[in-house]
Amino acid sequence: MKLFSLALFAALSATSFGKSYPVTGNTVNCRSGPGTSYLVKKSYKKSQNVSISCQTSGTSVSGNNIWDKTSDGCYVADHYVKTGVNGYVTTKCGGSSGGGGGSSGSYCKKINTAGVNLVAQWEGFVARPKPDPIGLPTVGYGHLCQKKNCAEVKYKFPLSKTTAKQLLSDDLPKYTKCFAGYLNSKVKLNDNQLAALTSWTFNVGCGNVKTSTLVKRLNKGESPNTVAGQELPKWRMAGGRVMQGLVNRRKAEIKLFKTASSKQAYPKCQ
């Protein structure tokens, strides 16, 4: 029985890792999770072969939301891997596909109006797609374009502030989801606290949030108000220097976070 198990394991391993596919992009990033907001772990050059251990869904890239987990343990957008198939070519990865894994799923999926307005205030309004301060094409209130000319956006350009706010409301739940996925069920947050931390996640990205001291301290059971007050101000750097806009945004997030509310938002939504 043991010999059969070893043989079966070897066969499955060969199936999972034996098939390699070439990378089609010039320089393709392999990230810590299935999405463009996760940390870059390594990069692959054009025509380099990668072995896929499993696949999952994530951020859509040029209309393809499949991400391939490579034998290096990181995720690359399937759009840049020539598998020869418009779909899955191997088994789906276990666990969450979008952002971590501790929550029960009964938290508030959408943040409150105060949170949406806070994000809109600090992202700024852009009616048509154009590069943001670090060169990424964005539109509306911080929507990062996934296709050329933001073709994935269902609202007509130029956006009005109303349609831009609707687009933002469409975008925010995935950031709430990834943040909530990094918390254990012992953490208790009200709607203002979850909204403030969703704003922070939207700004710094799911990958950075996942490895943050803020999340680690919340999961250890420390006071949320203390943790937010001490940790959020640290996220004020961009391009190696302190940005006053980020300093001010963190202050606004802390203010919202510490605004009293009786409505629980995590781990259960009231």
PDB file of C-alpha atoms in Angstrom:
ATOM      1  CA  MET A   1       0.000   0.000   0.000  1.00  0.00           C
ATOM      2  CA  LYS A   2       2.824   2.385   0.858  1.00  0.00           C
ATOM      3  CA  LEU A   3       4.602   1.635  -2.436  1.00  0.00           C
ATOM      4  CA  PHE A   4       1.381   2.262  -4.345  1.00  0.00           C
ATOM      5  CA  SER A   5       0.897   5.572  -2.550  1.00  0.00           C
ATOM      6  CA  LEU A   6       4.423   6.669  -3.398  1.00  0.00           C
ATOM      7  CA  ALA A   7       3.916   5.718  -7.012  1.00  0.00           C
ATOM      8  CA  LEU A   8       0.608   7.573  -7.134  1.00  0.00           C
ATOM      9  CA  PHE A   9       2.203  10.633  -5.540  1.00  0.00           C
ATOM     10  CA  ALA A  10       4.985  10.573  -8.130  1.00  0.00           C
ATOM     11  CA  ALA A  11       2.460  10.300 -10.946  1.00  0.00           C
ATOM     12  CA  LEU A  12       0.402  13.187  -9.612  1.00  0.00           C
ATOM     13  CA  SER A  13       3.520  15.290  -9.150  1.00  0.00           C
ATOM     14  CA  ALA A  14       4.553  14.635 -12.715  1.00  0.00           C
ATOM     15  CA  THR A  15       1.092  15.632 -13.870  1.00  0.00           C
ATOM     16  CA  SER A  16       1.120  18.825 -11.822  1.00  0.00           C
ATOM     17  CA  PHE A  17       4.622  20.053 -12.508  1.00  0.00           C
ATOM     18  CA  GLY A  18       5.754  18.158 -15.612  1.00  0.00           C
ATOM     19  CA  LYS A  19       3.953  20.336 -18.179  1.00  0.00           C
ATOM     20  CA  SER A  20       5.644  23.649 -18.889  1.00  0.00           C
ATOM     21  CA  TYR A  21       4.304  26.612 -20.831  1.00  0.00           C
ATOM     22  CA  PRO A  22       6.132  29.597 -22.357  1.00  0.00           C
ATOM     23  CA  VAL A  23       5.698  33.144 -21.085  1.00  0.00           C
ATOM     24  CA  THR A  24       4.531  35.541 -23.804  1.00  0.00           C
ATOM     25  CA  GLY A  25       5.140  38.934 -22.196  1.00  0.00           C
ATOM     26  CA  ASN A  26       8.528  40.672 -22.238  1.00  0.00           C
ATOM     27  CA  THR A  27       8.782  40.776 -18.433  1.00  0.00           C
ATOM     28  CA  VAL A  28       5.982  39.101 -16.514  1.00  0.00           C
ATOM     29  CA  ASN A  29       5.682  39.478 -12.747  1.00  0.00           C
ATOM     30  CA  CYS A  30       4.947  36.506 -10.507  1.00  0.00           C
ATOM     31  CA  ARG A  31       3.073  37.695  -7.425  1.00  0.00           C
ATOM     32  CA  SER A  32       2.339  36.487  -3.916  1.00  0.00           C
ATOM     33  CA  GLY A  33      -1.359  36.154  -4.743  1.00  0.00           C
ATOM     34  CA  PRO A  34      -3.719  36.034  -7.749  1.00  0.00           C
ATOM     35  CA  GLY A  35      -4.012  39.743  -8.450  1.00  0.00           C
ATOM     36  CA  THR A  36      -2.164  42.840  -9.591  1.00  0.00           C
ATOM     37  CA  SER A  37      -2.150  44.336  -6.085  1.00  0.00           C
ATOM     38  CA  TYR A  38      -0.074  41.520  -4.579  1.00  0.00           C
ATOM     39  CA  LEU A  39       3.659  41.798  -3.989  1.00  0.00           C
ATOM     40  CA  VAL A  40       5.986  40.833  -6.839  1.00  0.00           C
ATOM     41  CA  LYS A  41       8.021  37.772  -5.802  1.00  0.00           C
ATOM     42  CA  LYS A  42       9.978  37.299  -9.033  1.00  0.00           C
ATOM     43  CA  SER A  43       9.769  37.955 -12.781  1.00  0.00           C
ATOM     44  CA  TYR A  44       9.851  35.751 -15.872  1.00  0.00           C
ATOM     45  CA  LYS A  45      11.351  36.714 -19.215  1.00  0.00           C
ATOM     46  CA  LYS A  46       9.691  36.241 -22.588  1.00  0.00           C
ATOM     47  CA  SER A  47       9.728  32.633 -23.831  1.00  0.00           C
ATOM     48  CA  GLN A  48      10.813  31.319 -20.410  1.00  0.00           C
ATOM     49  CA  ASN A  49       8.950  28.103 -19.570  1.00  0.00           C
ATOM     50  CA  VAL A  50       6.973  27.910 -16.327  1.00  0.00           C
ATOM     51  CA  SER A  51       5.418  24.859 -14.695  1.00  0.00           C
ATOM     52  CA  ILE A  52       1.857  25.329 -13.389  1.00  0.00           C
ATOM     53  CA  SER A  53       0.890  23.562 -10.166  1.00  0.00           C
ATOM     54  CA  CYS A  54      -2.711  24.837 -10.061  1.00  0.00           C
ATOM     55  CA  GLN A  55      -4.903  27.694 -11.265  1.00  0.00           C
ATOM     56  CA  THR A  56      -7.384  30.061  -9.632  1.00  0.00           C
ATOM     57  CA  SER A  57      -9.405  33.183 -10.361  1.00  0.00           C
ATOM     58  CA  GLY A  58      -8.233  36.689  -9.552  1.00  0.00           C
ATOM     59  CA  THR A  59      -7.812  40.156 -11.045  1.00  0.00           C
ATOM     60  CA  SER A  60      -8.863  40.215 -14.693  1.00  0.00           C
ATOM     61  CA  VAL A  61      -6.022  40.981 -17.118  1.00  0.00           C
ATOM     62  CA  SER A  62      -7.129  41.768 -20.678  1.00  0.00           C
ATOM     63  CA  GLY A  63     -10.378  39.901 -20.069  1.00  0.00           C
ATOM     64  CA  ASN A  64      -8.775  36.796 -18.536  1.00  0.00           C
ATOM     65  CA  ASN A  65      -9.250  36.346 -14.770  1.00  0.00           C
ATOM     66  CA  ILE A  66      -7.303  33.081 -14.476  1.00  0.00           C
ATOM     67  CA  TRP A  67      -4.020  33.132 -12.526  1.00  0.00           C
ATOM     68  CA  ASP A  68      -1.482  30.330 -12.693  1.00  0.00           C
ATOM     69  CA  LYS A  69       0.419  29.233  -9.586  1.00  0.00           C
ATOM     70  CA  THR A  70       3.873  28.233 -10.752  1.00  0.00           C
ATOM     71  CA  SER A  71       6.319  25.739  -9.293  1.00  0.00           C
ATOM     72  CA  ASP A  72       8.062  28.776  -7.756  1.00  0.00           C
ATOM     73  CA  GLY A  73       5.059  29.211  -5.452  1.00  0.00           C
ATOM     74  CA  CYS A  74       3.874  32.537  -6.888  1.00  0.00           C
ATOM     75  CA  TYR A  75       1.058  33.564  -9.238  1.00  0.00           C
ATOM     76  CA  VAL A  76       1.275  34.853 -12.801  1.00  0.00           C
ATOM     77  CA  ALA A  77      -1.600  36.126 -14.937  1.00  0.00           C
ATOM     78  CA  ASP A  78      -2.660  33.356 -17.343  1.00  0.00           C
ATOM     79  CA  HIS A  79      -2.979  36.015 -20.056  1.00  0.00           C
ATOM     80  CA  TYR A  80       0.826  36.012 -20.278  1.00  0.00           C
ATOM     81  CA  VAL A  81       1.246  32.225 -20.373  1.00  0.00           C
ATOM     82  CA  LYS A  82       0.745  30.343 -23.652  1.00  0.00           C
ATOM     83  CA  THR A  83      -1.228  27.304 -22.520  1.00  0.00           C
ATOM     84  CA  GLY A  84      -3.040  26.925 -25.837  1.00  0.00           C
ATOM     85  CA  VAL A  85      -6.402  26.893 -24.058  1.00  0.00           C
ATOM     86  CA  ASN A  86      -8.824  29.677 -23.149  1.00  0.00           C
ATOM     87  CA  GLY A  87      -9.556  28.218 -19.734  1.00  0.00           C
ATOM     88  CA  TYR A  88      -8.181  25.948 -17.043  1.00  0.00           C
ATOM     89  CA  VAL A  89      -5.505  23.431 -18.003  1.00  0.00           C
ATOM     90  CA  THR A  90      -5.013  21.896 -14.557  1.00  0.00           C
ATOM     91  CA  THR A  91      -6.717  21.653 -11.156  1.00  0.00           C
ATOM     92  CA  LYS A  92      -7.956  24.670  -9.252  1.00  0.00           C
ATOM     93  CA  CYS A  93      -5.898  25.838  -6.293  1.00  0.00           C
ATOM     94  CA  GLY A  94      -7.383  25.116  -2.877  1.00  0.00           C
ATOM     95  CA  GLY A  95      -8.531  27.859  -0.502  1.00  0.00           C
ATOM     96  CA  SER A  96      -9.564  31.412  -1.284  1.00  0.00           C
ATOM     97  CA  SER A  97      -8.926  32.776  -4.751  1.00  0.00           C
ATOM     98  CA  GLY A  98      -8.848  36.411  -3.932  1.00  0.00           C
ATOM     99  CA  GLY A  99      -7.246  37.392  -0.770  1.00  0.00           C
ATOM    100  CA  GLY A 100      -6.416  35.304   2.199  1.00  0.00           C
ATOM    101  CA  GLY A 101      -8.332  33.104   4.385  1.00  0.00           C
ATOM    102  CA  GLY A 102      -9.483  33.666   7.925  1.00  0.00           C
ATOM    103  CA  SER A 103     -12.975  35.150   7.698  1.00  0.00           C
ATOM    104  CA  SER A 104     -16.231  33.248   7.810  1.00  0.00           C
ATOM    105  CA  GLY A 105     -17.742  35.207   4.926  1.00  0.00           C
ATOM    106  CA  SER A 106     -20.553  36.779   6.974  1.00  0.00           C
ATOM    107  CA  TYR A 107     -18.806  40.172   7.343  1.00  0.00           C
ATOM    108  CA  CYS A 108     -20.250  43.264   5.612  1.00  0.00           C
ATOM    109  CA  LYS A 109     -19.394  42.944   1.924  1.00  0.00           C
ATOM    110  CA  LYS A 110     -19.932  46.638   1.233  1.00  0.00           C
ATOM    111  CA  ILE A 111     -18.575  49.494   3.319  1.00  0.00           C
ATOM    112  CA  ASN A 112     -20.678  52.374   4.546  1.00  0.00           C
ATOM    113  CA  THR A 113     -21.195  55.694   2.763  1.00  0.00           C
ATOM    114  CA  ALA A 114     -18.647  57.446   4.961  1.00  0.00           C
ATOM    115  CA  GLY A 115     -16.006  55.008   3.764  1.00  0.00           C
ATOM    116  CA  VAL A 116     -16.906  55.338   0.089  1.00  0.00           C
ATOM    117  CA  ASN A 117     -16.809  59.133   0.385  1.00  0.00           C
ATOM    118  CA  LEU A 118     -13.436  59.004   2.141  1.00  0.00           C
ATOM    119  CA  VAL A 119     -11.884  56.923  -0.645  1.00  0.00           C
ATOM    120  CA  ALA A 120     -13.381  59.197  -3.306  1.00  0.00           C
ATOM    121  CA  GLN A 121     -12.041  62.290  -1.561  1.00  0.00           C
ATOM    122  CA  TRP A 122      -8.460  61.053  -1.455  1.00  0.00           C
ATOM    123  CA  GLU A 123      -8.359  59.288  -4.816  1.00  0.00           C
ATOM    124  CA  GLY A 124      -9.617  62.297  -6.723  1.00  0.00           C
ATOM    125  CA  PHE A 125     -11.932  62.334  -9.756  1.00  0.00           C
ATOM    126  CA  VAL A 126     -10.758  61.516 -13.294  1.00  0.00           C
ATOM    127  CA  ALA A 127     -13.415  61.553 -16.029  1.00  0.00           C
ATOM    128  CA  ARG A 128     -11.366  59.758 -18.687  1.00  0.00           C
ATOM    129  CA  PRO A 129      -8.553  57.180 -18.384  1.00  0.00           C
ATOM    130  CA  LYS A 130      -5.149  58.724 -17.749  1.00  0.00           C
ATOM    131  CA  PRO A 131      -1.939  57.828 -15.872  1.00  0.00           C
ATOM    132  CA  ASP A 132      -1.920  58.418 -12.120  1.00  0.00           C
ATOM    133  CA  PRO A 133       1.099  59.982 -10.303  1.00  0.00           C
ATOM    134  CA  ILE A 134       3.107  56.745 -10.646  1.00  0.00           C
ATOM    135  CA  GLY A 135       2.128  56.113 -14.267  1.00  0.00           C
ATOM    136  CA  LEU A 136      -0.684  53.560 -13.915  1.00  0.00           C
ATOM    137  CA  PRO A 137      -3.768  54.156 -16.105  1.00  0.00           C
ATOM    138  CA  THR A 138      -6.747  54.983 -13.908  1.00  0.00           C
ATOM    139  CA  VAL A 139     -10.212  56.477 -14.208  1.00  0.00           C
ATOM    140  CA  GLY A 140     -13.024  57.585 -11.917  1.00  0.00           C
ATOM    141  CA  TYR A 141     -11.998  57.439  -8.263  1.00  0.00           C
ATOM    142  CA  GLY A 142      -8.855  55.306  -8.432  1.00  0.00           C
ATOM    143  CA  HIS A 143     -10.087  52.514 -10.717  1.00  0.00           C
ATOM    144  CA  LEU A 144      -7.010  50.779 -12.149  1.00  0.00           C
ATOM    145  CA  CYS A 145      -7.612  49.954 -15.815  1.00  0.00           C
ATOM    146  CA  GLN A 146      -7.479  46.225 -16.635  1.00  0.00           C
ATOM    147  CA  LYS A 147      -7.831  46.600 -20.404  1.00  0.00           C
ATOM    148  CA  LYS A 148      -6.679  49.150 -22.972  1.00  0.00           C
ATOM    149  CA  ASN A 149      -8.562  52.415 -22.508  1.00  0.00           C
ATOM    150  CA  CYS A 150     -10.346  50.874 -19.498  1.00  0.00           C
ATOM    151  CA  ALA A 151     -12.597  48.910 -21.844  1.00  0.00           C
ATOM    152  CA  GLU A 152     -13.831  46.785 -18.924  1.00  0.00           C
ATOM    153  CA  VAL A 153     -15.665  49.781 -17.403  1.00  0.00           C
ATOM    154  CA  LYS A 154     -19.390  49.502 -18.090  1.00  0.00           C
ATOM    155  CA  TYR A 155     -20.056  53.222 -17.646  1.00  0.00           C
ATOM    156  CA  LYS A 156     -19.772  55.678 -20.532  1.00  0.00           C
ATOM    157  CA  PHE A 157     -16.808  58.068 -20.775  1.00  0.00           C
ATOM    158  CA  PRO A 158     -16.426  60.774 -19.764  1.00  0.00           C
ATOM    159  CA  LEU A 159     -17.608  59.603 -16.370  1.00  0.00           C
ATOM    160  CA  SER A 160     -19.744  61.863 -14.248  1.00  0.00           C
ATOM    161  CA  LYS A 161     -19.057  61.996 -10.535  1.00  0.00           C
ATOM    162  CA  THR A 162     -22.187  59.887 -10.079  1.00  0.00           C
ATOM    163  CA  THR A 163     -21.051  57.093 -12.412  1.00  0.00           C
ATOM    164  CA  ALA A 164     -17.521  57.328 -11.009  1.00  0.00           C
ATOM    165  CA  LYS A 165     -18.940  56.776  -7.519  1.00  0.00           C
ATOM    166  CA  GLN A 166     -20.891  53.770  -8.847  1.00  0.00           C
ATOM    167  CA  LEU A 167     -17.679  52.368 -10.337  1.00  0.00           C
ATOM    168  CA  LEU A 168     -15.912  52.874  -7.023  1.00  0.00           C
ATOM    169  CA  SER A 169     -18.726  51.043  -5.228  1.00  0.00           C
ATOM    170  CA  ASP A 170     -18.236  48.175  -7.696  1.00  0.00           C
ATOM    171  CA  ASP A 171     -14.484  48.069  -7.005  1.00  0.00           C
ATOM    172  CA  LEU A 172     -14.369  48.359  -3.217  1.00  0.00           C
ATOM    173  CA  PRO A 173     -15.881  44.976  -2.202  1.00  0.00           C
ATOM    174  CA  LYS A 174     -12.869  43.035  -3.514  1.00  0.00           C
ATOM    175  CA  TYR A 175     -10.591  45.102  -1.245  1.00  0.00           C
ATOM    176  CA  THR A 176     -12.897  44.560   1.721  1.00  0.00           C
ATOM    177  CA  LYS A 177     -12.840  40.849   0.850  1.00  0.00           C
ATOM    178  CA  CYS A 178      -9.070  40.547   0.694  1.00  0.00           C
ATOM    179  CA  PHE A 179      -8.598  42.520   3.927  1.00  0.00           C
ATOM    180  CA  ALA A 180     -11.237  40.475   5.752  1.00  0.00           C
ATOM    181  CA  GLY A 181      -9.615  37.310   4.471  1.00  0.00           C
ATOM    182  CA  TYR A 182      -6.432  38.107   6.419  1.00  0.00           C
ATOM    183  CA  LEU A 183      -8.235  38.433   9.773  1.00  0.00           C
ATOM    184  CA  ASN A 184      -9.139  35.692  12.207  1.00  0.00           C
ATOM    185  CA  SER A 185     -12.646  35.466  13.628  1.00  0.00           C
ATOM    186  CA  LYS A 186     -11.599  36.898  16.995  1.00  0.00           C
ATOM    187  CA  VAL A 187     -11.131  40.390  15.548  1.00  0.00           C
ATOM    188  CA  LYS A 188     -14.143  42.664  16.088  1.00  0.00           C
ATOM    189  CA  LEU A 189     -14.668  45.722  13.875  1.00  0.00           C
ATOM    190  CA  ASN A 190     -17.572  48.123  13.492  1.00  0.00           C
ATOM    191  CA  ASP A 191     -18.650  49.571  10.138  1.00  0.00           C
ATOM    192  CA  ASN A 192     -16.483  52.697  10.440  1.00  0.00           C
ATOM    193  CA  GLN A 193     -13.419  50.642  11.316  1.00  0.00           C
ATOM    194  CA  LEU A 194     -13.911  48.234   8.408  1.00  0.00           C
ATOM    195  CA  ALA A 195     -14.520  51.161   6.047  1.00  0.00           C
ATOM    196  CA  ALA A 196     -11.334  52.941   7.143  1.00  0.00           C
ATOM    197  CA  LEU A 197      -9.229  49.827   6.692  1.00  0.00           C
ATOM    198  CA  THR A 198     -10.808  49.126   3.305  1.00  0.00           C
ATOM    199  CA  SER A 199      -9.704  52.620   2.259  1.00  0.00           C
ATOM    200  CA  TRP A 200      -6.179  51.799   3.423  1.00  0.00           C
ATOM    201  CA  THR A 201      -6.235  48.470   1.556  1.00  0.00           C
ATOM    202  CA  PHE A 202      -7.505  50.169  -1.612  1.00  0.00           C
ATOM    203  CA  ASN A 203      -4.563  52.569  -1.373  1.00  0.00           C
ATOM    204  CA  VAL A 204      -1.661  50.237  -0.520  1.00  0.00           C
ATOM    205  CA  GLY A 205      -2.814  46.956  -2.101  1.00  0.00           C
ATOM    206  CA  CYS A 206      -3.816  43.551  -0.779  1.00  0.00           C
ATOM    207  CA  GLY A 207      -0.307  42.125  -0.891  1.00  0.00           C
ATOM    208  CA  ASN A 208       1.090  44.817   1.397  1.00  0.00           C
ATOM    209  CA  VAL A 209      -1.849  44.505   3.766  1.00  0.00           C
ATOM    210  CA  LYS A 210      -1.414  40.740   4.045  1.00  0.00           C
ATOM    211  CA  THR A 211       2.150  41.050   5.383  1.00  0.00           C
ATOM    212  CA  SER A 212       1.516  44.164   7.485  1.00  0.00           C
ATOM    213  CA  THR A 213       2.155  44.520  11.202  1.00  0.00           C
ATOM    214  CA  LEU A 214      -1.317  46.068  11.478  1.00  0.00           C
ATOM    215  CA  VAL A 215      -2.997  42.800  10.485  1.00  0.00           C
ATOM    216  CA  LYS A 216      -0.664  40.737  12.664  1.00  0.00           C
ATOM    217  CA  ARG A 217      -1.426  42.889  15.712  1.00  0.00           C
ATOM    218  CA  LEU A 218      -5.185  42.748  15.154  1.00  0.00           C
ATOM    219  CA  ASN A 219      -5.007  38.963  14.900  1.00  0.00           C
ATOM    220  CA  LYS A 220      -3.069  38.849  18.181  1.00  0.00           C
ATOM    221  CA  GLY A 221      -6.031  40.486  19.905  1.00  0.00           C
ATOM    222  CA  GLU A 222      -4.645  43.981  20.469  1.00  0.00           C
ATOM    223  CA  SER A 223      -7.026  46.944  20.760  1.00  0.00           C
ATOM    224  CA  PRO A 224      -8.141  47.961  17.239  1.00  0.00           C
ATOM    225  CA  ASN A 225      -8.076  51.674  18.098  1.00  0.00           C
ATOM    226  CA  THR A 226      -4.526  51.399  19.426  1.00  0.00           C
ATOM    227  CA  VAL A 227      -3.338  49.359  16.456  1.00  0.00           C
ATOM    228  CA  ALA A 228      -4.879  51.654  13.846  1.00  0.00           C
ATOM    229  CA  GLY A 229      -3.610  54.789  15.593  1.00  0.00           C
ATOM    230  CA  GLN A 230      -0.058  53.447  15.699  1.00  0.00           C
ATOM    231  CA  GLU A 231       0.189  51.532  12.428  1.00  0.00           C
ATOM    232  CA  LEU A 232      -1.731  53.540   9.826  1.00  0.00           C
ATOM    233  CA  PRO A 233       0.540  56.631  10.068  1.00  0.00           C
ATOM    234  CA  LYS A 234       3.497  54.464   9.027  1.00  0.00           C
ATOM    235  CA  TRP A 235       2.020  54.122   5.541  1.00  0.00           C
ATOM    236  CA  ARG A 236       3.004  57.557   4.299  1.00  0.00           C
ATOM    237  CA  MET A 237       5.804  56.802   1.831  1.00  0.00           C
ATOM    238  CA  ALA A 238       5.776  56.738  -1.972  1.00  0.00           C
ATOM    239  CA  GLY A 239       8.814  56.651  -4.191  1.00  0.00           C
ATOM    240  CA  GLY A 240      11.063  56.575  -1.126  1.00  0.00           C
ATOM    241  CA  ARG A 241       9.817  59.827   0.359  1.00  0.00           C
ATOM    242  CA  VAL A 242       7.085  61.002   2.687  1.00  0.00           C
ATOM    243  CA  MET A 243       4.019  62.265   0.823  1.00  0.00           C
ATOM    244  CA  GLN A 244       1.922  64.855   2.603  1.00  0.00           C
ATOM    245  CA  GLY A 245      -1.172  63.592   0.790  1.00  0.00           C
ATOM    246  CA  LEU A 246      -0.657  60.143   2.322  1.00  0.00           C
ATOM    247  CA  VAL A 247      -0.029  61.666   5.757  1.00  0.00           C
ATOM    248  CA  ASN A 248      -3.357  63.484   5.485  1.00  0.00           C
ATOM    249  CA  ARG A 249      -5.182  60.434   4.150  1.00  0.00           C
ATOM    250  CA  ARG A 250      -3.975  58.302   7.055  1.00  0.00           C
ATOM    251  CA  LYS A 251      -5.209  60.959   9.490  1.00  0.00           C
ATOM    252  CA  ALA A 252      -8.635  60.903   7.817  1.00  0.00           C
ATOM    253  CA  GLU A 253      -8.748  57.099   7.979  1.00  0.00           C
ATOM    254  CA  ILE A 254      -7.844  57.130  11.661  1.00  0.00           C
ATOM    255  CA  LYS A 255     -10.530  59.737  12.327  1.00  0.00           C
ATOM    256  CA  LEU A 256     -13.165  57.555  10.654  1.00  0.00           C
ATOM    257  CA  PHE A 257     -11.802  54.436  12.372  1.00  0.00           C
ATOM    258  CA  LYS A 258     -12.190  56.040  15.802  1.00  0.00           C
ATOM    259  CA  THR A 259     -15.671  57.414  15.093  1.00  0.00           C
ATOM    260  CA  ALA A 260     -17.989  55.492  17.395  1.00  0.00           C
ATOM    261  CA  SER A 261     -20.557  53.135  15.868  1.00  0.00           C
ATOM    262  CA  SER A 262     -22.779  50.397  17.298  1.00  0.00           C
ATOM    263  CA  LYS A 263     -23.028  48.554  13.955  1.00  0.00           C
ATOM    264  CA  GLN A 264     -20.771  45.511  13.806  1.00  0.00           C
ATOM    265  CA  ALA A 265     -19.223  44.803  10.382  1.00  0.00           C
ATOM    266  CA  TYR A 266     -16.695  42.035  11.124  1.00  0.00           C
ATOM    267  CA  PRO A 267     -16.747  39.074  11.639  1.00  0.00           C
ATOM    268  CA  LYS A 268     -20.540  39.346  11.283  1.00  0.00           C
ATOM    269  CA  CYS A 269     -22.510  42.076   9.578  1.00  0.00           C
ATOM    270  CA  GLN A 270     -25.365  43.597  11.559  1.00  0.00           C
TER     271      GLN A 270
END
